[in-house]
C-alpha cells in the first residue's frame, strides 16, 4: 500500500482530511479527500468506536448498549464524528469505511491519485459477486445508499409506502439482513456498477465532472 494513500486514510481519523465526494467506477470505490485546517480536532477513541459500530450496521441503541453509554450520548458522538469526516448521512459513513469496517484500518488494495495540491483520490477494489436482486430492488438499494427513507423512495417511484416496505422486506430476505443498517453495510462493500446475471439494471455512481477533470493517474 503506497505510503501517501495510507497517510491520507489516517487523515480521516486524525482530522487532517475530509471527504468531499465518493463514487464507484470499474469495480472500485473512489473517495475524493481534501486537506483541512491542521488544527482541526481528530476523532476521539469513543467517536471511532461509535463509527465502527455504525459501519457494521448497528443502530444507535445497540451501539450504546455495547459501549455502556446512553443512546443520546452515542448519537452525539456519531453526529460529531460525521461532522469531522465531512459526511452527511449514515449511508455515506458506511460507504466511506465499509471495506475496513472491522477496525477502521485502510482497506486492502488502497491506492492514491493526486487530484489537486490539497486533494487526493483514494481508490480501492470492491467485491464483485452479483447480488440476486430484481431491477426494481436494485433501484431501491441505490435510493437506500443515497440515504433516502421509505417515504421519499415511495414519492420518487410513484408507489405507496407499503409497497416500498414490502419490496425492502424482500431485499432483506434475499440478502439475509435484518435491518437497514446491515443492508447498507452489505451493499457498501459491493461494486454496484457491474451488470448482474439475468440482465438486471446496473447501479452506477459518478462524481461531479469538475472533480473528475482534476484527477491524474497514480504514479
XYZ file of C-alpha atoms in Angstrom:
219
model
C 0.000 0.000 0.000
C 1.540 3.369 -1.008
C 2.527 5.479 1.985
C 0.678 8.535 0.664
C -2.566 6.562 0.393
C -2.237 5.282 3.959
C -1.373 8.757 5.218
C -4.474 10.279 3.639
C -6.637 7.494 5.064
C -5.210 8.146 8.534
C -6.007 11.805 7.931
C -9.704 10.982 8.043
C -9.287 9.825 11.620
C -6.801 12.411 12.824
C -8.775 15.342 11.425
C -6.330 16.454 8.729
C -8.502 15.446 5.755
C -12.205 15.329 4.975
C -14.429 13.545 2.471
C -15.622 15.731 -0.421
C -17.433 13.140 -2.542
C -17.338 9.468 -3.483
C -18.322 7.299 -6.438
C -17.949 3.767 -7.783
C -16.229 3.056 -11.086
C -14.847 -0.121 -12.695
C -15.334 -2.197 -9.526
C -13.552 0.388 -7.414
C -14.690 2.842 -4.769
C -13.134 6.277 -5.212
C -13.031 8.844 -2.425
C -12.112 12.462 -3.060
C -10.468 13.836 0.099
C -9.382 17.382 0.860
C -6.867 18.668 3.388
C -8.381 20.808 6.132
C -7.119 23.095 8.879
C -4.282 21.198 10.615
C -5.694 22.310 13.957
C -8.997 20.512 13.275
C -9.788 18.048 16.073
C -9.279 14.333 15.359
C -11.856 11.657 16.043
C -11.799 10.629 19.688
C -11.499 6.974 20.708
C -15.179 6.950 21.639
C -16.164 8.512 18.318
C -14.112 5.869 16.493
C -15.895 3.157 18.471
C -19.305 4.582 17.566
C -18.322 4.910 13.894
C -17.115 1.308 13.915
C -20.484 0.164 15.242
C -22.331 2.218 12.633
C -20.275 0.808 9.760
C -21.200 -2.694 10.932
C -24.876 -1.804 10.561
C -25.614 -1.326 14.271
C -28.330 1.065 15.383
C -27.569 3.784 17.936
C -29.339 1.896 20.742
C -27.289 -1.264 20.162
C -24.053 0.733 19.825
C -24.810 2.433 23.136
C -25.509 -0.928 24.794
C -22.240 -2.410 23.523
C -20.228 0.605 24.699
C -22.050 1.005 28.013
C -23.215 4.562 27.318
C -26.588 6.265 26.923
C -28.189 6.242 23.447
C -28.250 10.045 23.490
C -24.506 10.084 24.141
C -23.900 7.627 21.298
C -25.963 9.859 18.989
C -23.886 12.888 19.983
C -20.629 11.041 19.306
C -21.928 9.843 15.928
C -23.051 13.329 14.895
C -19.706 14.801 15.953
C -17.743 12.154 14.035
C -19.811 12.638 10.894
C -19.233 16.385 11.009
C -15.470 15.906 11.365
C -15.378 13.411 8.497
C -17.482 15.564 6.189
C -20.309 13.043 5.706
C -23.971 13.997 5.773
C -25.742 10.644 6.116
C -25.107 7.312 7.813
C -25.172 5.694 4.370
C -22.195 7.862 3.360
C -20.428 6.934 6.581
C -20.864 3.227 5.896
C -19.687 3.619 2.284
C -16.626 5.507 3.481
C -15.420 2.810 5.881
C -17.157 -0.313 4.602
C -14.109 -2.234 3.380
C -12.190 -1.547 6.577
C -15.170 -1.774 8.898
C -13.708 -4.377 11.261
C -11.064 -1.997 12.593
C -11.314 1.234 10.537
C -7.944 0.271 9.049
C -7.231 1.177 5.419
C -8.920 -1.272 3.018
C -6.810 -3.804 1.134
C -5.528 -2.593 -2.206
C -5.803 1.098 -1.313
C -4.204 3.382 -3.913
C -3.949 7.141 -4.280
C -4.146 9.517 -7.247
C -3.409 13.229 -6.982
C -6.416 15.428 -7.770
C -5.129 18.891 -6.777
C -2.423 20.276 -4.457
C -4.686 19.832 -1.432
C -6.805 16.926 -2.683
C -6.333 13.210 -3.203
C -8.473 10.434 -4.681
C -8.254 7.165 -2.770
C -9.152 4.033 -4.724
C -9.793 0.501 -3.503
C -11.468 -2.587 -5.031
C -14.966 -3.686 -4.140
C -16.449 -7.152 -4.025
C -17.927 -8.109 -7.387
C -20.143 -11.137 -6.805
C -23.606 -10.488 -8.177
C -26.470 -9.681 -5.819
C -29.541 -11.662 -6.824
C -31.984 -8.773 -6.896
C -34.550 -7.673 -9.443
C -34.187 -4.426 -11.379
C -36.684 -2.710 -9.074
C -34.956 -3.986 -5.934
C -31.586 -2.739 -7.172
C -33.027 0.707 -7.848
C -34.426 0.777 -4.320
C -30.985 -0.205 -3.000
C -29.498 2.782 -4.814
C -32.020 5.043 -3.046
C -31.153 3.459 0.306
C -27.442 4.041 -0.286
C -28.308 7.669 -1.043
C -29.799 7.870 2.451
C -33.465 8.139 1.446
C -36.254 6.931 3.719
C -39.258 4.882 2.652
C -41.494 7.929 2.198
C -39.067 9.677 -0.154
C -38.440 6.450 -2.090
C -42.185 5.979 -2.460
C -42.601 9.528 -3.775
C -39.803 9.155 -6.301
C -41.101 5.834 -7.562
C -44.777 6.773 -7.505
C -45.650 3.906 -5.199
C -47.209 3.576 -1.743
C -45.059 3.333 1.373
C -46.492 -0.136 1.969
C -45.309 -1.293 -1.465
C -41.820 0.063 -0.817
C -41.748 -1.530 2.639
C -42.730 -4.886 1.133
C -40.025 -4.588 -1.526
C -37.406 -3.751 1.088
C -38.559 -6.731 3.167
C -37.983 -8.902 0.089
C -34.463 -7.462 -0.238
C -33.779 -8.232 3.439
C -34.876 -11.839 2.941
C -32.830 -12.371 -0.229
C -29.657 -10.882 1.260
C -30.194 -12.309 4.773
C -30.025 -8.997 6.627
C -32.208 -7.799 9.464
C -32.019 -4.021 9.329
C -31.445 -1.044 7.065
C -28.033 -0.547 8.650
C -26.987 -4.130 7.884
C -28.286 -3.772 4.328
C -26.357 -0.540 3.787
C -23.200 -2.124 5.177
C -23.538 -5.124 2.858
C -24.299 -3.019 -0.228
C -21.453 -0.633 0.506
C -18.941 -3.474 0.239
C -20.077 -4.388 -3.276
C -19.442 -2.841 -6.642
C -22.774 -1.554 -7.876
C -21.602 -0.888 -11.422
C -21.413 -4.481 -12.637
C -24.139 -5.969 -14.827
C -25.798 -8.645 -12.681
C -26.805 -12.034 -14.029
C -30.175 -12.092 -15.738
C -29.900 -8.677 -17.357
C -30.956 -6.617 -14.358
C -30.118 -2.946 -14.320
C -26.747 -1.673 -13.171
C -26.264 0.807 -10.368
C -23.614 3.410 -11.006
C -22.268 6.383 -9.103
C -20.316 9.148 -10.821
C -18.512 12.147 -9.375
C -19.188 15.704 -10.491
C -17.423 16.379 -13.797
C -15.342 19.115 -12.176
C -13.928 16.607 -9.710
C -13.128 14.030 -12.407
C -11.314 16.515 -14.600
C -8.759 17.203 -11.871
C -7.800 13.592 -11.248
C -4.432 12.427 -12.545
C -3.230 8.883 -12.944
C -1.344 7.403 -9.993
C 2.412 7.024 -10.351
